[in-house]
CSV table of C-alpha atoms in Angstrom, one decimal:
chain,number,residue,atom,x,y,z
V,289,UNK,CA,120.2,110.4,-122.2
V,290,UNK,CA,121.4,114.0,-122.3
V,291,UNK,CA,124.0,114.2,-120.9
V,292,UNK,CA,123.6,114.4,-118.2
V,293,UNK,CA,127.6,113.2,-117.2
V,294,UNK,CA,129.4,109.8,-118.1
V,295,UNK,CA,132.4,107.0,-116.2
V,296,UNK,CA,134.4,104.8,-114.4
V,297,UNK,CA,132.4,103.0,-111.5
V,298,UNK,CA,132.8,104.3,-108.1
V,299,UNK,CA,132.4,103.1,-104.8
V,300,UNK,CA,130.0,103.8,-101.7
V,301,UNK,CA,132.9,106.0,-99.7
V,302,UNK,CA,133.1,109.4,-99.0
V,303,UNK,CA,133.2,111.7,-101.7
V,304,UNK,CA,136.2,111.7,-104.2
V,305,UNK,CA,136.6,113.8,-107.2
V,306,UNK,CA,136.2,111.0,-109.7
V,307,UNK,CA,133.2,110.3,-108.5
V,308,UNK,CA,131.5,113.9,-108.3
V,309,UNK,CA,132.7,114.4,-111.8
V,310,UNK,CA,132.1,111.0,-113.1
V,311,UNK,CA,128.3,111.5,-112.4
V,312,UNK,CA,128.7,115.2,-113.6
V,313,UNK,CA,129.3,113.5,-117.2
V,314,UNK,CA,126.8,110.3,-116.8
V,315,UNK,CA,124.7,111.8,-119.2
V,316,UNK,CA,126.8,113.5,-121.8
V,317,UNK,CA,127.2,110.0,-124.2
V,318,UNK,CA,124.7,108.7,-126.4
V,319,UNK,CA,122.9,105.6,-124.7
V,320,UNK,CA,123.7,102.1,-125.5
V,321,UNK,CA,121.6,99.3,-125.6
V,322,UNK,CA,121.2,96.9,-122.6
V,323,UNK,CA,121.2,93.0,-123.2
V,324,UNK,CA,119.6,90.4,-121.9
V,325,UNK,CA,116.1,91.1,-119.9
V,326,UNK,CA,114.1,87.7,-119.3
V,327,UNK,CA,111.3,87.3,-117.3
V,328,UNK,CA,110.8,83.3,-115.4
V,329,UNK,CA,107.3,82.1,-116.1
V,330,UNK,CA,104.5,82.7,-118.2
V,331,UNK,CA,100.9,84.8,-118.1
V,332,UNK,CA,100.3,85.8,-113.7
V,333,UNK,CA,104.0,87.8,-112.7
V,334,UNK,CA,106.9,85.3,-112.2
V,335,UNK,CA,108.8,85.5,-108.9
V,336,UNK,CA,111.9,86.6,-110.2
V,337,UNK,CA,113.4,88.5,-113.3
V,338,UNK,CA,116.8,89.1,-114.1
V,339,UNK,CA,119.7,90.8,-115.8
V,340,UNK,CA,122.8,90.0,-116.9
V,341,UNK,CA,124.3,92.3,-113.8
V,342,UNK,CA,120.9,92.1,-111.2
V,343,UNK,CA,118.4,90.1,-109.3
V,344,UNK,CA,114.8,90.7,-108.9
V,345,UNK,CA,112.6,88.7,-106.0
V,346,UNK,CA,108.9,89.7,-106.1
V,347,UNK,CA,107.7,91.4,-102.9
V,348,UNK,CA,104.3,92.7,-101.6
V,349,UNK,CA,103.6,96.8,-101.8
V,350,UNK,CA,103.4,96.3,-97.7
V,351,UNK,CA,107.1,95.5,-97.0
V,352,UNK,CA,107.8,99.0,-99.7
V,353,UNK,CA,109.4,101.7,-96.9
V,354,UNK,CA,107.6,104.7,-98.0
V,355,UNK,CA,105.5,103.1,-101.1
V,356,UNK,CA,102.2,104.2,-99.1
V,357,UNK,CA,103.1,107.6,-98.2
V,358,UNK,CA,104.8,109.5,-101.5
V,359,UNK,CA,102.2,111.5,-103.2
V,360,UNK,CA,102.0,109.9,-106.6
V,361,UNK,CA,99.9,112.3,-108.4
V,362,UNK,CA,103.3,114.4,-108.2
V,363,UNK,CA,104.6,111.3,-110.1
V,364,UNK,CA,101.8,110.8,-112.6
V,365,UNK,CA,102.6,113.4,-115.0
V,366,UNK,CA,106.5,111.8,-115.5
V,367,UNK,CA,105.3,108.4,-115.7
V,368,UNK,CA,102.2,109.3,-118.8
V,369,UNK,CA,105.9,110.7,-120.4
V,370,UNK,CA,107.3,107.4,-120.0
V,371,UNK,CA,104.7,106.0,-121.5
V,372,UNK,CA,104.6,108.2,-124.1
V,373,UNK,CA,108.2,106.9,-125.0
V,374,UNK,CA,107.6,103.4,-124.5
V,375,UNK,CA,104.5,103.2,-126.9
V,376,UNK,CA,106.7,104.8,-129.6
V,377,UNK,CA,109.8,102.2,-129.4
V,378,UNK,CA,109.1,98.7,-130.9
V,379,UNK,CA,109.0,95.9,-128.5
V,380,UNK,CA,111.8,93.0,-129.3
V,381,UNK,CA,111.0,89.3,-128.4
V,382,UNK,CA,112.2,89.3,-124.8
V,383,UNK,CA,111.1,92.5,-123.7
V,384,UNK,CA,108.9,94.1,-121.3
V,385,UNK,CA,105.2,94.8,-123.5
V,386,UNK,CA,103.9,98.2,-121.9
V,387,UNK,CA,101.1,98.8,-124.2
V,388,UNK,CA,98.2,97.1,-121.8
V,389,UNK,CA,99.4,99.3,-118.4
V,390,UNK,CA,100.1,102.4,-120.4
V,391,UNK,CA,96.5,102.1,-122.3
V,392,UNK,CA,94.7,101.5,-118.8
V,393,UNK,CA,96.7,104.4,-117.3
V,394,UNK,CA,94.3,107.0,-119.8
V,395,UNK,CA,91.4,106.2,-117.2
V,396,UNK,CA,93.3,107.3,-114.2
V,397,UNK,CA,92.4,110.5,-112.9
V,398,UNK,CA,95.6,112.2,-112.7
V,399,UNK,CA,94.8,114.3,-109.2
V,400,UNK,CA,93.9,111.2,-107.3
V,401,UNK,CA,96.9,109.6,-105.2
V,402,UNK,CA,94.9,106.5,-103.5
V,403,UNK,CA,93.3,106.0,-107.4
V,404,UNK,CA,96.9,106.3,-108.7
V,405,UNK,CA,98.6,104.0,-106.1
V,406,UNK,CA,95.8,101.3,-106.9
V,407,UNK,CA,96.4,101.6,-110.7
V,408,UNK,CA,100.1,100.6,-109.7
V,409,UNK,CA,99.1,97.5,-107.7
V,410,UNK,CA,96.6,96.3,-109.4
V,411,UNK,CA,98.6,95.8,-112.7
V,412,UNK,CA,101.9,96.2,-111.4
V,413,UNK,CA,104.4,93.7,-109.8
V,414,UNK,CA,107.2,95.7,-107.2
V,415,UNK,CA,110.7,93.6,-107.6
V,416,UNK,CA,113.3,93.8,-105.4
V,417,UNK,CA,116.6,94.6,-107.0
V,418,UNK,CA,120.0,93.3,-105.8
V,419,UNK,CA,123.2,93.3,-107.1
V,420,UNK,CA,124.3,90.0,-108.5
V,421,UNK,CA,126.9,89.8,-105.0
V,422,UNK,CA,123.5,89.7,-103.2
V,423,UNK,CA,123.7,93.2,-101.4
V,424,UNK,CA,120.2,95.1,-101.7
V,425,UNK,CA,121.8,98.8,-101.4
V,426,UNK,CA,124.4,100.6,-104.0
V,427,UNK,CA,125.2,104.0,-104.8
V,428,UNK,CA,122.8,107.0,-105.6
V,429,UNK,CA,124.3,110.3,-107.0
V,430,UNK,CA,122.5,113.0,-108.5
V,431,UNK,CA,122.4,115.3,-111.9
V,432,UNK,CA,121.2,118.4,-113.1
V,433,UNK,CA,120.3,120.7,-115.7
V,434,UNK,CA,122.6,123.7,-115.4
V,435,UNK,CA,120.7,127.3,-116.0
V,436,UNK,CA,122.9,130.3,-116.9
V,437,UNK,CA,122.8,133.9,-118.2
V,438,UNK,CA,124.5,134.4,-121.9
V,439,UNK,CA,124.2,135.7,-125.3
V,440,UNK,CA,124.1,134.9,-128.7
V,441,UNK,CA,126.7,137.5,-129.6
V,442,UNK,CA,129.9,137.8,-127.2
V,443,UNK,CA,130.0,141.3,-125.1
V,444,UNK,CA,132.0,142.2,-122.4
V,445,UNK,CA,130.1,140.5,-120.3
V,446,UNK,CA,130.0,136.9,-121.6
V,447,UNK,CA,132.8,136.1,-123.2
V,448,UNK,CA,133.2,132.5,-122.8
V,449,UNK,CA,131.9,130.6,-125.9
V,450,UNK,CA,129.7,127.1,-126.1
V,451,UNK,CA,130.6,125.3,-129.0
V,452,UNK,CA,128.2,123.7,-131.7
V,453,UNK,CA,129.6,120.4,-133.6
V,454,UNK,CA,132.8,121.6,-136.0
V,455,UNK,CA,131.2,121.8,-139.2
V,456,UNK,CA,134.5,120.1,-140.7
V,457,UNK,CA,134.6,117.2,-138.3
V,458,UNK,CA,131.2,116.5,-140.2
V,459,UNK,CA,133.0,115.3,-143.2
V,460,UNK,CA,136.2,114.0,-142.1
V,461,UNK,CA,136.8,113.9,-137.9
V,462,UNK,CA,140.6,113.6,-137.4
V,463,UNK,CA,141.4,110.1,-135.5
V,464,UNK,CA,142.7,110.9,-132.9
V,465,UNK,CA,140.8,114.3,-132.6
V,466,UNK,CA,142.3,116.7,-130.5
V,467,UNK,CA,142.5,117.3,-126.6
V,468,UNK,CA,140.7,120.2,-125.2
V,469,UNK,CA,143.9,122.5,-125.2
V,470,UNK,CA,144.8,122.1,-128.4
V,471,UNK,CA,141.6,122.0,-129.7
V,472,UNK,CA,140.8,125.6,-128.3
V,473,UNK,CA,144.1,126.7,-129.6
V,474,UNK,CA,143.6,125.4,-133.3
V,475,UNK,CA,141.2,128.0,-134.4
V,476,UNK,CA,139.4,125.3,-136.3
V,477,UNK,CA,136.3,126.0,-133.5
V,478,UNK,CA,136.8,129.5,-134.8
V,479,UNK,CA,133.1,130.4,-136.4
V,480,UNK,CA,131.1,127.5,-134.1
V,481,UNK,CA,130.5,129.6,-131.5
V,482,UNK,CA,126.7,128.9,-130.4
V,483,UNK,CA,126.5,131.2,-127.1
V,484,UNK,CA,128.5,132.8,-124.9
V,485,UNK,CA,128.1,132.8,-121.3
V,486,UNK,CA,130.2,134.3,-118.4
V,487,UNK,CA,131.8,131.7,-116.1
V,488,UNK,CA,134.5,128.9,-117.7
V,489,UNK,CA,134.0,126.7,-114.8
V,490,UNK,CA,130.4,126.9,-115.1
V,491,UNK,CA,130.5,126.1,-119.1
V,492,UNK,CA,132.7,123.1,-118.2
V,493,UNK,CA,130.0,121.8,-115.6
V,494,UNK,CA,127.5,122.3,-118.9
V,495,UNK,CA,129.5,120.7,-120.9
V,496,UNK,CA,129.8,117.6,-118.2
V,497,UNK,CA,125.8,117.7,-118.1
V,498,UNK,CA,125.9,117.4,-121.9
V,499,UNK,CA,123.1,119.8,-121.9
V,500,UNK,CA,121.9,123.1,-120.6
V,501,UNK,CA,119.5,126.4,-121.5
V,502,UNK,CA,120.9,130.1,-121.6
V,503,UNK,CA,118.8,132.5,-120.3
V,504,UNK,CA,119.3,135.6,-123.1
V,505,UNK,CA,118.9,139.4,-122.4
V,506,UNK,CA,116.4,139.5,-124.1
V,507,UNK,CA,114.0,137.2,-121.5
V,508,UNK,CA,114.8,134.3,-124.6
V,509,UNK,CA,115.6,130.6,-122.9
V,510,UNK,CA,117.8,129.1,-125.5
V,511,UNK,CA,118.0,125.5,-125.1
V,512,UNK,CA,121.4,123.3,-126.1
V,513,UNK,CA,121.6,119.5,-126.1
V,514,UNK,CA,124.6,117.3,-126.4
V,515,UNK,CA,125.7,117.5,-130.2
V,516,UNK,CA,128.9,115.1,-129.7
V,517,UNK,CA,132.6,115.1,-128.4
V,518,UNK,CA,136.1,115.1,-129.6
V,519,UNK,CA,136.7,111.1,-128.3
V,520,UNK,CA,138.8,112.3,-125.5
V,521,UNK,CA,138.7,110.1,-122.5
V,522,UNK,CA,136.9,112.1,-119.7
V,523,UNK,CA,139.6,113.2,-116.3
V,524,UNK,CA,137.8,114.6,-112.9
V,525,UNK,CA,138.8,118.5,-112.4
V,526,UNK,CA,138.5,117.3,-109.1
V,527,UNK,CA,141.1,114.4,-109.4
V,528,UNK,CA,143.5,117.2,-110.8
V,529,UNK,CA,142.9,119.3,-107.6
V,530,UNK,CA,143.0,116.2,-105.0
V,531,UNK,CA,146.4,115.1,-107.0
V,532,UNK,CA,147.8,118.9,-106.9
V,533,UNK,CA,146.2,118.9,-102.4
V,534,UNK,CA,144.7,121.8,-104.0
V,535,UNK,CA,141.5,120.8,-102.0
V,536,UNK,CA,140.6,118.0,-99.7
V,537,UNK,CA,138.2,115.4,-100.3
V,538,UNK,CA,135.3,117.0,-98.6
V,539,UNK,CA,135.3,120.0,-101.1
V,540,UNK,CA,135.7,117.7,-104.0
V,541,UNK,CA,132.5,118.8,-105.2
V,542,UNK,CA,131.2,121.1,-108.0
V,543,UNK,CA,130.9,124.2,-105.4
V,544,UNK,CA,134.4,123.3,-103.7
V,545,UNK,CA,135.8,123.2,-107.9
V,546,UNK,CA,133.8,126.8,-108.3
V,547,UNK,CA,135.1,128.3,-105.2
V,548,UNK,CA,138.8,126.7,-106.1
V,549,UNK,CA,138.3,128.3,-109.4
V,550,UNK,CA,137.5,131.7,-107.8
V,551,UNK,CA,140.7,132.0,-105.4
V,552,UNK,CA,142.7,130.5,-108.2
V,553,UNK,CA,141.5,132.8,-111.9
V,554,UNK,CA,144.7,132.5,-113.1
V,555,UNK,CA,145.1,128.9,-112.8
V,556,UNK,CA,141.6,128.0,-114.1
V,557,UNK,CA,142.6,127.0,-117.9
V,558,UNK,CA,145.2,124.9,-116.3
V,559,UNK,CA,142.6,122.7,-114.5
V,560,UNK,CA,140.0,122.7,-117.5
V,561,UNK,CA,143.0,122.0,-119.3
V,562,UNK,CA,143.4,119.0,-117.5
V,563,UNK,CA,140.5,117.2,-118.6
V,564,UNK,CA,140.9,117.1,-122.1
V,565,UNK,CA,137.3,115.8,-123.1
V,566,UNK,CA,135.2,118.4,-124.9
V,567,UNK,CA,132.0,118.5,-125.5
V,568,UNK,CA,129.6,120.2,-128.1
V,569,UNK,CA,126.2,121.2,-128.2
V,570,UNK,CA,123.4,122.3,-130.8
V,571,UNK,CA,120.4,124.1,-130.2
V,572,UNK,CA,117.1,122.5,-129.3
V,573,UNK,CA,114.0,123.8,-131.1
V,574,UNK,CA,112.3,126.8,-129.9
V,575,UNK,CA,108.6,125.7,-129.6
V,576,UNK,CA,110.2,123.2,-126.5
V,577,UNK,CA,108.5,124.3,-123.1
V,578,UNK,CA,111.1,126.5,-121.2
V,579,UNK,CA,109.6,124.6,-117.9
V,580,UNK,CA,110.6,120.9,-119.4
V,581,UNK,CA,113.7,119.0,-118.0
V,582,UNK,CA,116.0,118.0,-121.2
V,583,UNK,CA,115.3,114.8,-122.9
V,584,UNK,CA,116.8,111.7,-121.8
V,585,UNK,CA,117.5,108.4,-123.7
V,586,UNK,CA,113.9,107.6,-123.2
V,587,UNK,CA,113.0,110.7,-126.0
V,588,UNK,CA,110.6,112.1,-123.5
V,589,UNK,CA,111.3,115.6,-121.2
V,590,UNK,CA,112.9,114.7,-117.6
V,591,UNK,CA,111.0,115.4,-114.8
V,592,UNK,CA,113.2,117.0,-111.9
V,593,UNK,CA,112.8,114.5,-108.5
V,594,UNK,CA,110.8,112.0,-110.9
V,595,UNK,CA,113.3,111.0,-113.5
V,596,UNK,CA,116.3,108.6,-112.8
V,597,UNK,CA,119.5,107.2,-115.4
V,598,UNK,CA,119.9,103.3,-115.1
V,599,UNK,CA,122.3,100.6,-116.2
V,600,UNK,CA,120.4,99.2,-119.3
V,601,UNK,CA,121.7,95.9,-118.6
V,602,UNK,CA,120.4,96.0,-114.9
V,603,UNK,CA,116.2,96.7,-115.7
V,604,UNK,CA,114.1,98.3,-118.7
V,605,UNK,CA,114.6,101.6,-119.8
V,606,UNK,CA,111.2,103.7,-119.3
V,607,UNK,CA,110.0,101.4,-116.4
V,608,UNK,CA,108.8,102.5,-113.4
V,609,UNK,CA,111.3,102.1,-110.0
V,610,UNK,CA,110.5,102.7,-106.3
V,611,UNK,CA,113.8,104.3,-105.0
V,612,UNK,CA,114.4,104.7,-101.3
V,613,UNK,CA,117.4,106.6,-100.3
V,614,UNK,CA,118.1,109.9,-98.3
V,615,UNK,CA,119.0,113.6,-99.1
V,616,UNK,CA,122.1,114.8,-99.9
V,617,UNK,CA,124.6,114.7,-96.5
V,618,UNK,CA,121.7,113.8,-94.5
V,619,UNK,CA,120.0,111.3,-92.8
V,620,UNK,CA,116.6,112.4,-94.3
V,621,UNK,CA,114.4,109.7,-96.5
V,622,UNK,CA,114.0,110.1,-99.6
V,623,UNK,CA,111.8,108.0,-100.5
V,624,UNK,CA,109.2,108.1,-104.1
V,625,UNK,CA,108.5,106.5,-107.4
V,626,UNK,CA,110.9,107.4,-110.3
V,627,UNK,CA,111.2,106.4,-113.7
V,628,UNK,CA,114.0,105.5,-115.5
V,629,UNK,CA,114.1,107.7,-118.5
V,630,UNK,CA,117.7,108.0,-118.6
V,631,UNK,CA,121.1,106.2,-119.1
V,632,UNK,CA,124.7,107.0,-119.1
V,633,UNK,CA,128.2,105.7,-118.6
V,634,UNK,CA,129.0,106.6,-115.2
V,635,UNK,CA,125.7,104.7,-114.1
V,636,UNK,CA,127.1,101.2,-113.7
V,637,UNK,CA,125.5,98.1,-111.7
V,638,UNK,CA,121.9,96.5,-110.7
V,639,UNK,CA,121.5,99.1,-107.6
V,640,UNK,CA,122.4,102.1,-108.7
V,641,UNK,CA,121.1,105.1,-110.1
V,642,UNK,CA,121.7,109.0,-111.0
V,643,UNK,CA,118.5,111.0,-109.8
V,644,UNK,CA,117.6,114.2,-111.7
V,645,UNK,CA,116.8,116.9,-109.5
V,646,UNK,CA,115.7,119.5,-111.8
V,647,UNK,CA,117.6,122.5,-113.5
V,648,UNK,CA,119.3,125.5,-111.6
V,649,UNK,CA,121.5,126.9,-109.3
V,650,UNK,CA,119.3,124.8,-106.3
V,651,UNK,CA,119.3,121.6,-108.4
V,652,UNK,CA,122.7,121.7,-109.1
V,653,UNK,CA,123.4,122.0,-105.5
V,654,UNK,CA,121.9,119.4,-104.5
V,655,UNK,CA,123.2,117.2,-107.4
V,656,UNK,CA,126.8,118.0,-107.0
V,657,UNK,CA,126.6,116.9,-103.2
V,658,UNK,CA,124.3,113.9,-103.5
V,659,UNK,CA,126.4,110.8,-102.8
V,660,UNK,CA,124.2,108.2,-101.0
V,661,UNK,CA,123.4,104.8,-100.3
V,662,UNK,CA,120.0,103.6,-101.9
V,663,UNK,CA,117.9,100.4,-102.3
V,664,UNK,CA,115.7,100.4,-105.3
V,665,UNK,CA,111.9,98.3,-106.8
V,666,UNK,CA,111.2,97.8,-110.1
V,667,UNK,CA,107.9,97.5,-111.1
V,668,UNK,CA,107.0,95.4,-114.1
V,669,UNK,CA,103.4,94.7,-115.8
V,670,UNK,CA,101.7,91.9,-114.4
């Protein structure tokens, strides 16, 4: 996935710094492989499937909250990218085939919700996914792509530099490489300087994303995508600051860090400091759409409020999922079919999920506060 963000497990409780920062940096490692997907029965859709980490019961589309009302032609366009990844990835023995429900999907008309919701029970079966313990709910968090202004050239103005891959690490990468601090101090990044942008804490947040486009003064979007790390194990700014009672637990969020940061400017390298995980990024081609989300570990462009990163060893990468959860700090469904295009470390369990909400200042909001208790449906080919 892109980086989305990437760590330890967390639990359902009230926001905690680890856990803000952990999904921050689910999608900023290259995906693994999940194990073990196995389907019970043959030929008409068995009654359960499982994973090394999850159950799944068949259910009906009725018992579904919310299957009938979410307008799925909102959702077409992210699930025809699914399947344009899934058609391009060869099938093992053991694995879900998507060839017959992605063919069938070219006769769907793409503006027709009712035509669209048929084509999803008629060759679909909705699973209900618990965690291995039994409970049907788990955590939901939330990721973004983070939009900023910069340059290509450092100026007064943006003077805070994104770094592409060390061209010397590509020969011989020192074991251990260096922490962040050092690193910076070095000079070997000296010369890898692929933008510059204006904010530190911001660039950090990008960095934890794993990817990221830099609106140039010229009108240019400049797209970066993770390019690799130094190895460093990842530690939560926010941890730092709940450690130091710098903040509280309620503003252990990315705005409570970005407001910390701006009281405190003198004090900033000393949190970034803290974490020392870096992370590097290269430059995605220019003929990509300025509109798409950044690819996930799918290969195909995210769709903001579509796409979702899963645990590869709870369900199939690319495969459709009903989620059912509620906004961020509120008691307000959210409730729509999602597809999981994405992966990363932070995302750990059979119920659980990061939900991409888009790129931008507004996506980012709601991503760095989303915290919330979810139940989830696969949907596999009948």
């Amino acid at each position: 996935m892109i980086f989305k963000y990437k760590w330890p497990q967390v639990s359902l409780v009230a926001i905690t710094a680890i856990s803000i920062l952990a999904l921050l940096t689910a999608c900023s490692t290259p995906p693994t492989r999940g194990t073990g997907y196995r389907a019970s029965g043959a030929g008409a859709a068995p009654s359960t499937y499982s994973s090394s980490i999850a159950n799944f019961s068949a259910v009906s589309w009725q018992v579904i909250p919310g299957w009938q009302e979410d307008e799925l032609a909102q959702a077409w366009p992210a699930w025809q990218k699914s399947c344009e990844g899934l058609l391009k990835r060869n099938a093992r023995n053991g694995e879900v085939n998507w060839r017959q429900v992605c063919a069938q999907a070219a006769s769907v008309s793409n503006r027709d919700s009712q035509a669209i919701r048929r084509y999803f029970e008629n060759n679909f079966q909705a699973y209900e996914v618990r965690n291995n313990s039994g409970t049907d709910t788990g955590l939901i968090t939330g990721y973004y792509e983070p939009v900023m202004n910069g340059s290509q050239t450092r100026t007064s103005t943006y003077s805070v530099p994104l770094y592409a891959y060390p061209a010397a690490w590509k020969k011989s990468k020192p074991n251990p490489a260096p922490a962040r601090a050092e690193l910076i101090s070095s000079g070997i990044l000296k010369g890898s300087e692929i933008a510059w942008v204006q904010d530190p804490v911001a660039a950090a947040f990008m960095q934890i994303q794993g990817s990221g486009k830099i609106r140039l003064e010229d009108g240019r979007v400049m797209r970066l995508g993770f390019a690799g790390t130094n190895d460093q194990p990842f530690k939560s700014f926010a941890q730092w600051l709940l450690d130091r009672k710098e903040i509280t637990r309620s503003e252990a969020t990315m705005q409570g860090i970005s407001q910390w940061a701006k009281r405190n400017p003198d004090r900033v390298n000393e949190m970034l400091n803290a974490n020392p995980r870096f992370v590097f990024f290269k430059e995605l081609p220019s003929n990509v759409d300025a509109d798409l989300g950044p690819t996930g570990a799918l290969g195909v462009p995210l769709t903001g409020e579509r796409s979702i990163a899963i645990d590869l060893q709870a369900m199939p990468l690319g495969a459709p999922v009903f989620l059912v959860t509620t906004r961020p700090l509120s008691n307000q469904p959210l409730q729509k079919l999602v597809f999981a295009q994405d992966t990363g470390k932070a995302i750990v369990g059979g119920v659980r999920a990061d939900y991409y909400w888009g790129s931008g200042d507004a996506a980012g909001e709601a991503a760095g506060r989303m915290k919330q208790n979810g139940r989830m449906w696969l949907l596999l080919p009948r």
